[in-house]
Coordinates of C-alpha atoms in Angstrom, one line a residue:
Chain A
M1 CA 53.4 4.0 36.0
A2 CA 51.5 3.6 32.4
A3 CA 48.1 4.8 32.4
S4 CA 46.0 2.1 32.1
V5 CA 42.8 2.3 30.0
E6 CA 39.8 1.8 32.0
H7 CA 37.5 -0.9 31.0
I8 CA 33.9 0.6 31.5
V9 CA 30.5 -0.4 30.4
N10 CA 28.1 2.4 28.9
P11 CA 26.3 3.4 32.1
T12 CA 23.3 4.2 30.2
L13 CA 23.0 0.5 29.4
I14 CA 22.5 -0.2 33.2
E15 CA 19.4 1.6 34.0
A16 CA 16.5 1.9 31.7
R17 CA 15.5 5.6 31.8
E18 CA 12.0 6.8 31.5
R19 CA 10.9 8.3 28.2
P20 CA 10.7 12.0 28.4
E21 CA 7.3 13.6 27.7
L22 CA 7.5 14.7 24.0
I23 CA 7.8 18.4 24.0
G24 CA 5.3 20.5 22.1
G25 CA 2.9 17.7 21.4
G26 CA -1.0 18.2 21.1
F27 CA -3.3 20.0 19.0
F28 CA -2.8 23.4 20.2
A29 CA 1.1 23.1 19.9
W30 CA 0.7 21.9 16.3
T31 CA -1.5 24.6 15.0
R32 CA 0.7 27.3 16.7
E33 CA 3.7 25.8 15.2
N34 CA 2.1 25.5 11.6
L35 CA -0.9 27.8 11.3
F36 CA -0.1 30.7 13.6
Y37 CA 3.7 31.0 13.7
S38 CA 3.8 34.9 12.7
R39 CA 1.5 37.5 12.5
L40 CA 1.2 37.2 8.7
S41 CA 0.5 33.3 9.0
S42 CA -2.1 33.9 11.5
L43 CA -3.8 36.5 9.2
T44 CA -3.8 34.1 6.3
T45 CA -4.9 31.3 8.2
L46 CA -8.1 33.3 9.6
V47 CA -8.8 34.7 6.1
L48 CA -8.6 31.3 4.6
L49 CA -10.8 29.8 7.3
A50 CA -13.5 32.5 6.9
A51 CA -13.4 31.9 3.1
M52 CA -13.7 27.9 3.7
A53 CA -16.6 28.5 6.0
K54 CA -18.3 30.7 3.8
A55 CA -18.0 28.3 0.8
G56 CA -19.1 25.4 3.0
L57 CA -22.0 27.1 4.3
S58 CA -23.4 28.2 1.0
L59 CA -22.8 24.6 -0.4
F60 CA -24.5 23.1 2.4
Q61 CA -27.4 25.8 1.9
W62 CA -27.8 24.9 -1.7
A63 CA -27.6 21.2 -1.5
F64 CA -29.9 20.7 1.6
L65 CA -31.4 23.7 3.4
D66 CA -32.7 25.4 0.0
A67 CA -33.1 22.1 -2.0
V68 CA -36.1 20.9 -3.7
W69 CA -36.6 17.2 -3.1
S70 CA -39.7 16.6 -5.1
V71 CA -42.1 18.2 -7.5
P72 CA -45.9 17.9 -8.2
A73 CA -46.8 15.9 -11.3
G74 CA -49.1 17.6 -13.8
P75 CA -51.2 16.5 -16.7
Q76 CA -48.2 17.3 -19.0
G77 CA -45.3 15.9 -16.9
P78 CA -43.8 17.2 -13.6
I79 CA -44.2 20.7 -12.7
T80 CA -40.9 22.1 -12.0
D81 CA -41.8 25.9 -11.1
S82 CA -40.8 25.4 -7.6
C83 CA -37.4 24.4 -8.7
R84 CA -37.3 27.5 -10.8
A85 CA -38.3 30.0 -8.1
L86 CA -35.8 32.5 -7.0
G87 CA -33.4 31.5 -4.4
T88 CA -33.9 27.8 -4.5
G89 CA -31.0 25.5 -4.0
A90 CA -30.3 22.2 -5.8
C91 CA -33.3 20.6 -7.6
W92 CA -32.9 17.0 -6.4
A93 CA -36.5 16.3 -7.7
V94 CA -34.7 15.8 -11.2
I95 CA -32.8 12.9 -9.6
R96 CA -35.9 11.2 -8.2
E97 CA -37.5 11.8 -11.5
K98 CA -34.8 10.5 -13.8
Y99 CA -32.5 8.2 -11.7
R100 CA -33.8 5.1 -13.6
F101 CA -33.0 6.8 -17.0
I102 CA -29.5 7.7 -15.9
L103 CA -28.7 4.3 -14.5
F104 CA -30.3 2.3 -17.3
G105 CA -30.5 4.6 -20.2
T106 CA -33.5 3.9 -22.7
Y107 CA -33.9 0.3 -21.5
P108 CA -37.6 -0.5 -21.7
F109 CA -38.8 0.8 -18.2
E110 CA -40.8 -2.2 -17.1
Q111 CA -37.9 -4.4 -18.0
Q112 CA -35.3 -2.3 -16.0
W113 CA -34.9 -5.0 -13.3
R114 CA -32.8 -6.7 -15.9
P115 CA -29.9 -4.2 -16.0
A116 CA -30.6 -3.6 -12.3
I117 CA -29.6 -7.2 -11.7
V118 CA -26.7 -6.8 -14.2
V119 CA -25.2 -3.9 -12.0
A120 CA -25.6 -6.1 -9.0
L121 CA -24.0 -9.1 -10.8
F122 CA -21.0 -6.8 -11.6
V123 CA -20.7 -5.5 -8.1
G124 CA -20.7 -8.9 -7.0
L125 CA -18.2 -10.1 -9.3
F126 CA -16.0 -7.1 -8.2
V127 CA -16.2 -8.1 -4.5
V128 CA -15.8 -11.8 -5.2
S129 CA -12.6 -11.3 -7.3
A130 CA -11.3 -8.9 -4.9
M131 CA -11.1 -11.5 -2.1
K132 CA -7.9 -13.3 -2.0
R133 CA -9.6 -16.7 -0.9
F134 CA -11.4 -16.9 -4.2
W135 CA -8.2 -16.6 -6.3
R136 CA -8.5 -20.0 -8.0
L137 CA -8.5 -21.3 -11.5
E138 CA -12.6 -21.5 -10.9
L139 CA -13.0 -17.8 -10.5
A140 CA -12.3 -17.7 -14.3
A141 CA -15.3 -20.0 -14.8
V142 CA -17.3 -17.7 -12.6
W143 CA -16.5 -14.5 -14.6
V144 CA -17.3 -16.6 -17.8
I145 CA -20.8 -17.5 -16.3
A146 CA -21.7 -14.2 -15.0
L147 CA -20.7 -12.5 -18.2
L148 CA -22.7 -15.0 -20.1
L149 CA -25.7 -14.3 -17.6
I150 CA -25.1 -10.6 -17.9
G151 CA -25.4 -10.9 -21.8
L152 CA -28.7 -13.2 -21.4
L153 CA -30.3 -10.6 -19.1
M154 CA -29.2 -7.6 -21.3
W155 CA -30.4 -9.1 -24.7
G156 CA -33.1 -11.5 -23.5
G157 CA -35.1 -13.1 -26.3
V158 CA -35.0 -16.4 -24.5
F159 CA -36.5 -17.9 -21.4
G160 CA -39.6 -15.4 -21.9
L161 CA -37.4 -12.3 -21.6
T162 CA -38.4 -9.9 -24.6
F163 CA -35.5 -9.0 -26.7
V164 CA -33.9 -5.8 -26.0
S165 CA -31.6 -4.6 -28.8
Q166 CA -28.3 -3.0 -28.1
P167 CA -29.0 0.8 -28.9
N168 CA -31.5 0.6 -26.0
W169 CA -28.7 -0.2 -23.4
G170 CA -27.5 2.4 -21.4
G171 CA -26.7 4.1 -18.2
L172 CA -24.5 2.6 -15.5
A173 CA -25.2 -0.8 -16.8
L174 CA -23.6 0.1 -20.2
T175 CA -20.8 2.0 -18.4
L176 CA -19.9 -1.3 -16.4
I177 CA -20.1 -3.6 -19.4
I178 CA -17.7 -1.6 -21.5
A179 CA -15.2 -0.9 -18.5
T180 CA -15.3 -4.6 -17.3
I181 CA -15.2 -6.2 -20.4
G182 CA -12.7 -3.7 -21.7
V183 CA -10.2 -4.5 -18.7
A184 CA -11.0 -8.2 -18.4
I185 CA -9.7 -8.8 -22.0
A186 CA -7.2 -6.0 -22.3
F187 CA -5.4 -6.9 -19.1
P188 CA -4.5 -10.5 -20.2
L189 CA -3.9 -9.3 -23.7
S190 CA -1.3 -6.5 -22.4
V191 CA 0.5 -9.2 -20.4
F192 CA 1.1 -11.2 -23.6
V193 CA 1.9 -7.9 -25.4
A194 CA 4.6 -6.9 -22.7
L195 CA 6.0 -10.5 -22.8
G196 CA 6.2 -10.4 -26.6
R197 CA 7.9 -7.2 -26.8
R198 CA 10.9 -8.6 -24.8
S199 CA 10.7 -11.8 -27.1
D200 CA 13.9 -12.9 -28.6
L201 CA 11.9 -13.6 -31.8
P202 CA 12.3 -10.4 -34.0
F203 CA 8.9 -10.9 -35.8
I204 CA 6.9 -11.2 -32.5
K205 CA 8.8 -8.4 -30.8
W206 CA 8.3 -5.9 -33.7
L207 CA 4.7 -6.6 -33.9
C208 CA 4.0 -5.9 -30.4
V209 CA 6.1 -2.7 -30.6
A210 CA 4.2 -1.6 -33.5
Y211 CA 1.0 -2.3 -32.0
V212 CA 1.8 -0.3 -28.8
E213 CA 3.4 2.6 -30.5
I214 CA 0.6 3.0 -33.1
I215 CA -2.4 2.6 -30.7
R216 CA -0.7 4.8 -28.0
G217 CA 0.1 7.5 -30.7
V218 CA -3.7 7.9 -31.5
P219 CA -6.4 9.4 -29.2
L220 CA -9.0 7.0 -28.0
I221 CA -11.6 9.1 -29.9
T222 CA -10.2 8.7 -33.1
L223 CA -10.1 5.1 -32.3
L224 CA -13.9 5.2 -31.4
F225 CA -14.5 7.0 -34.7
M226 CA -12.6 4.6 -36.7
A227 CA -14.5 1.6 -35.1
S228 CA -18.0 3.3 -35.6
V229 CA -17.5 5.0 -39.0
M230 CA -14.4 3.7 -40.8
F231 CA -14.7 0.1 -40.1
P232 CA -18.3 -0.5 -41.4
L233 CA -17.1 1.0 -44.7
L234 CA -14.1 -1.6 -44.9
M235 CA -16.5 -4.5 -44.2
P236 CA -18.2 -6.4 -47.0
E237 CA -21.7 -5.6 -47.9
G238 CA -24.2 -6.9 -45.5
V239 CA -21.7 -7.8 -42.8
N240 CA -22.1 -5.6 -39.9
L241 CA -20.9 -5.7 -36.3
D242 CA -22.9 -4.2 -33.4
K243 CA -21.8 -0.7 -32.8
L244 CA -21.3 -1.5 -29.0
V245 CA -19.1 -4.5 -30.2
R246 CA -17.0 -2.3 -32.6
A247 CA -16.4 0.4 -29.6
Q248 CA -15.8 -2.6 -27.2
I249 CA -12.9 -3.7 -29.5
A250 CA -11.5 -0.2 -30.0
I251 CA -11.5 0.3 -26.2
I252 CA -9.8 -3.1 -25.6
L253 CA -7.0 -2.4 -28.1
F254 CA -6.6 1.3 -26.5
F255 CA -6.4 -0.2 -22.8
A256 CA -4.2 -3.1 -23.6
A257 CA -1.6 -0.9 -25.2
Y258 CA -1.4 1.2 -22.1
L259 CA -1.4 -1.6 -19.8
A260 CA 1.3 -3.5 -21.8
E261 CA 3.8 -0.5 -21.2
V262 CA 2.9 -0.8 -17.5
V263 CA 3.6 -4.4 -17.4
R264 CA 6.6 -4.2 -19.2
G265 CA 7.9 -1.9 -16.8
G266 CA 7.3 -4.5 -14.0
L267 CA 9.1 -6.9 -16.0
Q268 CA 12.3 -4.8 -16.3
A269 CA 12.2 -4.2 -12.6
L270 CA 12.8 -7.8 -12.0
P271 CA 16.5 -8.8 -11.5
K272 CA 18.1 -11.1 -14.1
G273 CA 19.1 -13.5 -11.3
Q274 CA 15.4 -14.4 -11.1
Y275 CA 15.4 -15.6 -14.8
E276 CA 18.8 -17.4 -14.3
A277 CA 17.5 -19.4 -11.2
A278 CA 14.5 -20.6 -13.2
Y279 CA 16.4 -21.4 -16.2
V280 CA 19.0 -23.6 -14.2
L281 CA 16.1 -25.4 -12.3
G282 CA 14.8 -26.4 -15.8
L283 CA 11.8 -24.3 -16.1
S284 CA 10.3 -23.7 -19.4
Y285 CA 9.8 -20.0 -20.7
W286 CA 6.1 -20.4 -20.0
Q287 CA 6.6 -21.9 -16.4
T288 CA 9.0 -19.2 -15.8
S289 CA 6.8 -16.3 -16.9
R290 CA 3.7 -17.8 -15.2
R291 CA 5.2 -18.9 -11.7
I292 CA 8.3 -16.6 -11.2
V293 CA 8.2 -13.6 -13.6
L294 CA 4.6 -12.3 -13.7
P295 CA 3.8 -12.8 -10.0
Q296 CA 6.5 -10.6 -9.0
A297 CA 6.3 -8.2 -11.9
L298 CA 2.7 -7.6 -11.5
R299 CA 2.9 -7.1 -7.9
T300 CA 5.5 -4.0 -8.3
V301 CA 3.1 -2.4 -10.7
I302 CA -0.2 -2.5 -8.8
P303 CA -0.2 1.2 -8.4
P304 CA 0.2 2.3 -11.9
L305 CA -2.0 -0.6 -13.0
V306 CA -4.9 0.7 -10.7
N307 CA -4.0 4.3 -11.7
N308 CA -5.0 3.1 -15.4
F309 CA -7.8 1.1 -14.5
I310 CA -9.3 4.3 -12.7
G311 CA -8.6 6.4 -15.8
F312 CA -10.2 3.9 -18.2
F313 CA -13.5 3.6 -16.0
K314 CA -13.6 7.5 -16.8
D315 CA -12.5 7.1 -20.2
T316 CA -15.4 4.9 -21.2
S317 CA -17.6 8.1 -21.1
L318 CA -16.0 9.0 -24.4
V319 CA -18.3 6.5 -26.2
L320 CA -21.0 9.4 -26.0
I321 CA -19.4 10.8 -28.9
I322 CA -20.4 7.8 -31.1
G323 CA -23.7 7.8 -29.7
L324 CA -23.8 5.1 -27.1
Y325 CA -25.7 6.1 -23.9
D326 CA -23.4 5.4 -21.1
L327 CA -23.7 6.9 -17.5
L328 CA -22.4 10.4 -18.5
H329 CA -24.3 10.7 -21.7
S330 CA -27.7 9.4 -19.8
A331 CA -27.1 12.0 -17.3
Q332 CA -26.6 14.7 -20.1
V333 CA -29.7 13.5 -22.0
A334 CA -31.9 13.2 -18.8
V335 CA -32.4 16.9 -18.6
A336 CA -33.0 17.3 -22.4
E337 CA -36.7 17.1 -21.7
P338 CA -38.1 20.9 -21.5
A339 CA -39.5 20.3 -18.1
W340 CA -36.0 19.6 -16.8
Q341 CA -33.9 21.8 -18.9
G342 CA -31.4 23.6 -16.8
F343 CA -30.9 21.0 -14.1
G344 CA -27.6 19.6 -15.6
V345 CA -25.6 20.3 -12.5
E346 CA -27.5 18.0 -10.3
T347 CA -27.6 15.2 -12.8
Y348 CA -23.8 15.7 -13.2
I349 CA -23.2 15.7 -9.6
F350 CA -25.3 12.3 -9.4
A351 CA -23.3 10.7 -12.2
G352 CA -20.1 12.0 -10.7
L353 CA -20.9 10.6 -7.2
I354 CA -21.4 7.1 -8.9
Y355 CA -17.9 7.4 -10.7
F356 CA -16.3 8.6 -7.7
V357 CA -17.7 5.5 -5.5
F358 CA -16.3 3.1 -8.1
C359 CA -12.9 4.9 -8.4
F360 CA -12.5 5.4 -4.9
A361 CA -13.2 1.7 -4.1
M362 CA -10.5 0.7 -6.6
S363 CA -8.0 3.2 -5.3
R364 CA -8.5 1.9 -1.6
Y365 CA -8.5 -1.6 -2.6
S366 CA -5.2 -1.2 -4.6
Q367 CA -3.6 0.2 -1.2
W368 CA -4.9 -2.7 0.6
L369 CA -3.8 -5.2 -2.0
E370 CA -0.3 -3.7 -2.4
F371 CA 0.2 -4.0 1.3
G372 CA -0.9 -7.5 1.5
L373 CA 0.7 -9.0 -1.3
N374 CA 4.1 -7.4 -0.3
M375 CA 4.0 -9.1 2.9
H376 CA 7.2 -11.1 2.0
R377 CA 9.0 -7.8 2.0
H378 CA 8.3 -7.1 5.5
R379 CA 10.3 -8.9 8.0
Chain B
M1 CA 23.4 -35.5 -35.9
N2 CA 22.6 -39.2 -35.5
Q3 CA 25.6 -39.3 -33.2
E4 CA 24.4 -36.4 -31.0
E5 CA 21.0 -37.9 -30.6
L6 CA 22.4 -41.0 -29.5
K7 CA 24.3 -39.3 -26.9
V8 CA 21.2 -37.8 -25.3
V9 CA 19.3 -41.2 -25.2
E10 CA 22.3 -43.2 -24.2
P11 CA 24.8 -41.2 -22.1
A12 CA 26.8 -44.5 -21.4
I13 CA 28.1 -44.4 -25.0
A14 CA 30.2 -41.2 -24.1
E15 CA 31.4 -42.7 -20.9
T16 CA 32.8 -45.8 -22.8
N17 CA 35.2 -43.2 -24.2
S18 CA 37.0 -43.2 -20.9
P19 CA 37.1 -46.5 -19.7
T20 CA 38.9 -45.9 -16.2
Q21 CA 36.5 -43.1 -14.9
A22 CA 33.2 -41.7 -16.1
I23 CA 33.6 -37.9 -17.4
A24 CA 31.1 -35.7 -16.0
V25 CA 32.0 -32.6 -17.7
S26 CA 34.3 -32.1 -20.5
I27 CA 35.5 -28.8 -21.8
Q28 CA 37.8 -28.6 -25.0
K29 CA 39.3 -25.5 -26.5
V30 CA 36.4 -23.5 -25.3
N31 CA 36.6 -19.7 -26.6
K32 CA 34.2 -16.9 -25.7
W33 CA 34.3 -13.2 -26.4
Y34 CA 32.3 -10.3 -25.2
G35 CA 32.4 -8.2 -28.1
N36 CA 36.2 -7.5 -28.6
L37 CA 37.0 -8.8 -25.1
H38 CA 38.4 -12.4 -25.4
V39 CA 37.0 -13.8 -21.9
L40 CA 37.9 -17.8 -22.3
R41 CA 41.0 -18.6 -24.3
D42 CA 41.2 -22.3 -25.4
V43 CA 40.1 -23.7 -22.0
D44 CA 40.3 -27.4 -21.6
L45 CA 39.1 -29.0 -18.4
D46 CA 37.8 -32.4 -17.7
V47 CA 35.9 -33.2 -14.5
A48 CA 35.4 -36.6 -13.6
A49 CA 32.2 -37.9 -11.9
G50 CA 32.5 -37.5 -8.2
E51 CA 35.5 -35.1 -8.5
R52 CA 35.6 -31.9 -6.8
V53 CA 37.2 -29.1 -8.6
V54 CA 37.7 -25.3 -7.1
V55 CA 38.2 -22.7 -9.5
C56 CA 40.1 -19.6 -8.3
G57 CA 41.6 -16.5 -9.9
P58 CA 41.4 -12.7 -9.8
S59 CA 38.1 -10.9 -10.6
G60 CA 37.5 -10.6 -14.4
S61 CA 39.7 -14.0 -14.9
G62 CA 36.6 -15.7 -16.6
K63 CA 36.0 -18.2 -13.9
S64 CA 32.5 -17.4 -13.4
T65 CA 31.8 -17.1 -17.2
L66 CA 33.5 -20.7 -17.5
I67 CA 31.2 -22.5 -15.3
R68 CA 28.2 -20.5 -16.4
C69 CA 29.1 -21.8 -19.9
I70 CA 28.7 -25.3 -18.6
N71 CA 24.7 -25.0 -18.3
N72 CA 24.6 -22.6 -21.0
L73 CA 23.7 -19.4 -19.0
E74 CA 26.4 -18.0 -21.2
E75 CA 26.9 -19.2 -24.7
H76 CA 30.4 -20.2 -25.7
Q77 CA 31.5 -19.4 -29.4
Q78 CA 34.2 -22.0 -30.0
G79 CA 35.0 -25.3 -28.7
T80 CA 32.9 -28.2 -27.2
I81 CA 31.4 -28.8 -23.7
V82 CA 30.0 -32.0 -23.0
V83 CA 28.1 -32.6 -19.7
D84 CA 27.4 -36.2 -18.8
G85 CA 27.5 -37.3 -22.6
I86 CA 25.3 -34.4 -23.6
Q87 CA 26.8 -31.7 -26.0
V88 CA 26.1 -28.3 -25.1
D89 CA 25.0 -26.6 -28.3
H90 CA 22.1 -25.1 -29.9
N91 CA 19.8 -28.0 -29.6
I92 CA 17.1 -27.5 -27.2
A93 CA 16.7 -31.0 -26.1
H94 CA 20.2 -31.1 -25.1
L95 CA 20.1 -27.9 -23.4
D96 CA 17.0 -29.2 -21.5
A97 CA 18.8 -32.3 -20.6
V98 CA 22.0 -30.6 -19.4
R99 CA 19.9 -28.2 -17.1
R100 CA 18.2 -31.3 -15.6
E101 CA 21.7 -32.7 -14.9
V102 CA 23.3 -29.6 -13.5
G103 CA 22.4 -27.9 -10.4
M104 CA 23.5 -24.3 -9.7
V105 CA 24.0 -22.1 -6.6
F106 CA 24.6 -18.4 -7.1
Q107 CA 26.5 -15.5 -5.3
S108 CA 23.3 -13.7 -4.8
F109 CA 21.3 -16.7 -3.9
N110 CA 18.5 -15.9 -6.4
L111 CA 15.9 -17.4 -4.4
F112 CA 12.2 -16.6 -5.5
P113 CA 11.1 -13.8 -3.1
H114 CA 7.3 -14.3 -3.5
L115 CA 7.5 -17.9 -2.8
T116 CA 8.1 -19.5 0.7
V117 CA 11.2 -21.6 1.4
L118 CA 9.3 -24.7 0.7
E119 CA 7.8 -23.5 -2.4
N120 CA 11.1 -22.7 -3.6
C121 CA 12.1 -26.2 -3.3
T122 CA 9.2 -27.9 -4.5
L123 CA 8.3 -25.8 -7.6
A124 CA 10.9 -27.2 -10.0
P125 CA 10.5 -30.8 -9.0
M126 CA 6.7 -30.6 -9.3
L127 CA 7.0 -28.3 -12.7
V128 CA 9.9 -29.8 -14.4
R129 CA 9.9 -33.5 -12.9
G130 CA 6.3 -33.9 -12.4
V131 CA 6.7 -35.0 -8.8
A132 CA 3.5 -35.2 -6.8
R133 CA 3.3 -32.3 -4.3
A134 CA 3.3 -34.6 -1.2
D135 CA 6.5 -36.3 -2.5
A136 CA 8.0 -32.9 -3.6
E137 CA 7.3 -31.6 0.0
A138 CA 8.6 -34.7 1.6
Q139 CA 11.8 -34.5 -0.3
A140 CA 12.4 -30.7 0.4
R141 CA 11.9 -31.0 3.9
A142 CA 14.5 -33.7 3.9
Y143 CA 17.0 -31.5 2.0
L144 CA 16.0 -28.8 4.3
E145 CA 16.9 -30.7 7.2
R146 CA 20.0 -31.7 5.5
V147 CA 21.1 -28.0 5.2
R148 CA 20.1 -27.7 8.8
I149 CA 17.2 -25.4 8.4
P150 CA 13.9 -27.6 8.8
D151 CA 12.1 -25.1 10.8
Q152 CA 12.1 -22.2 8.5
A153 CA 10.1 -24.0 5.6
N154 CA 7.0 -21.8 5.7
K155 CA 9.2 -18.6 6.0
F156 CA 9.8 -16.4 2.9
P157 CA 13.4 -15.7 1.9
G158 CA 13.5 -12.3 2.9
Q159 CA 12.7 -13.2 6.5
L160 CA 16.1 -15.5 6.6
S161 CA 19.7 -14.4 7.0
G162 CA 22.1 -14.4 4.2
G163 CA 23.8 -17.7 5.2
Q164 CA 20.2 -19.5 5.6
Q165 CA 19.3 -18.1 2.3
Q166 CA 22.1 -19.6 0.5
R167 CA 21.6 -23.0 2.3
V168 CA 17.9 -22.9 1.1
A169 CA 19.4 -22.1 -2.5
I170 CA 21.6 -25.4 -2.0
A171 CA 18.6 -27.3 -1.1
R172 CA 16.5 -26.0 -3.9
A173 CA 19.2 -27.1 -6.5
L174 CA 19.6 -30.6 -4.5
C175 CA 15.9 -31.2 -4.8
M176 CA 16.2 -31.6 -8.6
K177 CA 18.5 -34.5 -8.0
P178 CA 21.4 -33.0 -10.2
K179 CA 24.5 -35.3 -10.9
I180 CA 26.8 -32.2 -11.1
M181 CA 26.7 -29.0 -9.0
L182 CA 27.9 -25.7 -10.0
F183 CA 28.8 -23.0 -7.1
D184 CA 29.4 -19.7 -8.4
E185 CA 31.1 -17.7 -5.5
P186 CA 28.4 -18.9 -2.9
T187 CA 30.1 -17.2 0.2
S188 CA 31.1 -13.9 -1.7
A189 CA 27.8 -12.0 -0.6
L190 CA 27.8 -13.2 2.9
D191 CA 28.9 -11.6 6.1
P192 CA 31.9 -13.5 7.7
E193 CA 30.0 -15.2 10.4
M194 CA 27.8 -16.7 7.8
V195 CA 30.4 -17.9 5.6
K196 CA 31.3 -21.1 7.7
E197 CA 27.6 -22.6 7.9
V198 CA 27.4 -22.3 3.9
L199 CA 30.8 -24.0 3.8
D200 CA 29.9 -26.7 6.2
T201 CA 26.9 -27.6 4.1
M202 CA 29.2 -27.7 0.8
V203 CA 31.8 -29.9 2.6
S204 CA 29.0 -32.4 3.7
L205 CA 27.9 -32.4 0.1
A206 CA 31.4 -33.2 -1.2
R207 CA 31.7 -36.0 1.4
D208 CA 28.5 -37.6 -0.2
G209 CA 30.3 -37.9 -3.5
M210 CA 28.6 -35.1 -5.6
T211 CA 30.7 -33.9 -8.5
M212 CA 31.2 -30.2 -7.7
I213 CA 32.7 -27.4 -9.5
C214 CA 33.3 -24.4 -7.3
V215 CA 34.1 -20.9 -8.1
T216 CA 35.3 -19.5 -4.6
H217 CA 38.4 -17.9 -2.8
E218 CA 37.8 -20.1 0.4
M219 CA 41.3 -21.8 0.7
G220 CA 40.2 -23.4 3.6
F221 CA 37.3 -25.2 1.8
A222 CA 39.7 -26.1 -1.1
R223 CA 42.2 -27.6 0.9
E224 CA 39.6 -29.8 2.7
V225 CA 37.6 -31.1 0.0
A226 CA 39.2 -30.2 -3.5
D227 CA 40.5 -33.0 -5.6
R228 CA 41.8 -30.5 -7.8
V229 CA 42.4 -26.6 -7.8
V230 CA 42.2 -24.6 -11.1
F231 CA 43.8 -21.3 -11.2
M232 CA 42.5 -18.9 -14.0
D233 CA 43.8 -15.5 -15.1
H234 CA 42.9 -13.4 -18.3
G235 CA 40.6 -16.3 -19.6
Q236 CA 43.1 -19.0 -19.4
I237 CA 43.8 -21.9 -17.0
V238 CA 47.2 -20.9 -15.8
E239 CA 47.8 -23.7 -13.1
S240 CA 45.9 -26.9 -12.0
G241 CA 46.7 -29.5 -9.5
S242 CA 46.1 -30.7 -6.2
P243 CA 45.4 -28.0 -3.4
Q244 CA 48.6 -28.6 -1.8
A245 CA 50.5 -28.2 -5.0
V246 CA 48.7 -24.9 -6.2
F247 CA 48.6 -23.4 -3.0
G248 CA 51.8 -24.6 -1.6
Q249 CA 54.3 -24.7 -4.6
P250 CA 52.8 -22.2 -7.1
K251 CA 55.0 -22.2 -10.3
T252 CA 53.8 -18.9 -12.0
D253 CA 54.3 -15.4 -11.0
R254 CA 50.8 -14.7 -11.7
L255 CA 49.6 -17.3 -9.1
K256 CA 52.1 -16.2 -6.4
L257 CA 50.9 -12.7 -6.8
F258 CA 47.1 -13.7 -6.5
L259 CA 47.9 -16.0 -3.4
G260 CA 49.6 -13.4 -1.9
Q261 CA 46.7 -11.0 -2.4
V262 CA 44.2 -13.7 -1.3
L263 CA 46.1 -14.4 1.9
R264 CA 46.6 -10.6 2.8
Q265 CA 42.7 -10.3 2.8
H266 CA 42.0 -13.5 5.0

């Protein structure tokens, strides 16, 4: 008899089996496997834990337990002797005393509600712009109005606001102005430069290539020096642009050159079929760019874009070398007064925390955005 | 120049050249090179309005290049291509007019992944033809119904199967109301079980009298709907005729060899 092949159904399909307990789960198993898997590893773990605990404790003691939170006022300014006593920790009194200078620079003290509103306006603008439901054309109008309002508040000179000239602007308000206007203009500019670099028209293409290569080949500090020192020499007699405006232009040009390369990367990642499909449907170059190419290209480059934004936000601190009082420069100058000399660490920590809050928010937002905008890729 | 302009404004002038039947696509002595590679050699092909032509041939025979020259996705270097009375040349107005007449379906679908199925279908009519959103959506839904996927309108292309995506691509092209449809190996990227649903859609389109030029190896489809089969090899049209004649009594060794290879695959 010929051995007939038995027709069977895989028996595991018939009964659903209970999922076995995960072997070796739990915290203790994990630590044993990763931190105490040998005598040497146990020793290393313990030594490192001890060192971390020691450092953490001293930091905590310095920042909180031994910290001086306020100092008495004397006839010639604050008396900072208590901060200078042996064994004291952080002198947070300097922040209490100088926070308004760090936030608003040399802006007239009694007028500082104006830059305070400006900072609030910026934060509000960021929050509104971050929400997808406000992504409409009207948002551009909101930006224009908000920026005009910010200019009005900072300069004043109308509606009973006293005029405050630009050299008196400073602190966080100035940092936000430079960074926001820088990115707000540089980003659209960079998109055009990136498109131009891929243009079929040789003149436009080489103009964009030259712009990107020249600006990228020069440090930002050099551009700022050019803007502040060289530029006035080139201008005709009597014509002079505000120092802030000159620095702002240099920063915009610098940012845009970097962003253009990021955007170009996104354009190159787009399959050729997308251009062909748009072409055969009759879409024009600009329609294709706006509706098909850029929405996809920009989504793919959100992580490097935000990486650049974060870098730029901190790069604005370089304006201190041409004498603008941004957040970092204000923090530095705040401790120039003899009574507060030597407390730079505290003011730098304060400024650093402010930078961190903004940068961390950007980073988290980009992760959320990346996930949300790429929903169409998830099944 | 004057003559060319007339052609754009009044396609009827070109049509009077062939009194019996309107010529949809006229390809004459077309040559094309990629560098030193001669990919189209003296190709002549006239396609009448309402005619269904299937172009087949081994890979690298120039069949895709040929139909991509019709809507200027590729530029030909010699010869003339006239689409519905409009010359395909360097004149941008002519090219825009041709793009509006000719729809195309690609091997790799090329749907816009960031737009929903409905938006894929309404974008071009709204932007290029200036159709109002409500009308464009109604029309898109009608065509999606026609390709039998009306209930997927709000999904993204990535959520659909390959066969469904290709049918959306057909609906998207139809939404522009083209007079001529080009198919560039529309089923080659599909899993076998999805080929039929796409071919069925193309058959129903052919039944409605659409002028179609299809690059495909689907012999069954060719037998069912093609008025003419064109066999290309090495950039030349080697044989052409009715599907029965070309598939049944191949005259050249090249076609016999090709048919043998294709039949072995299928």
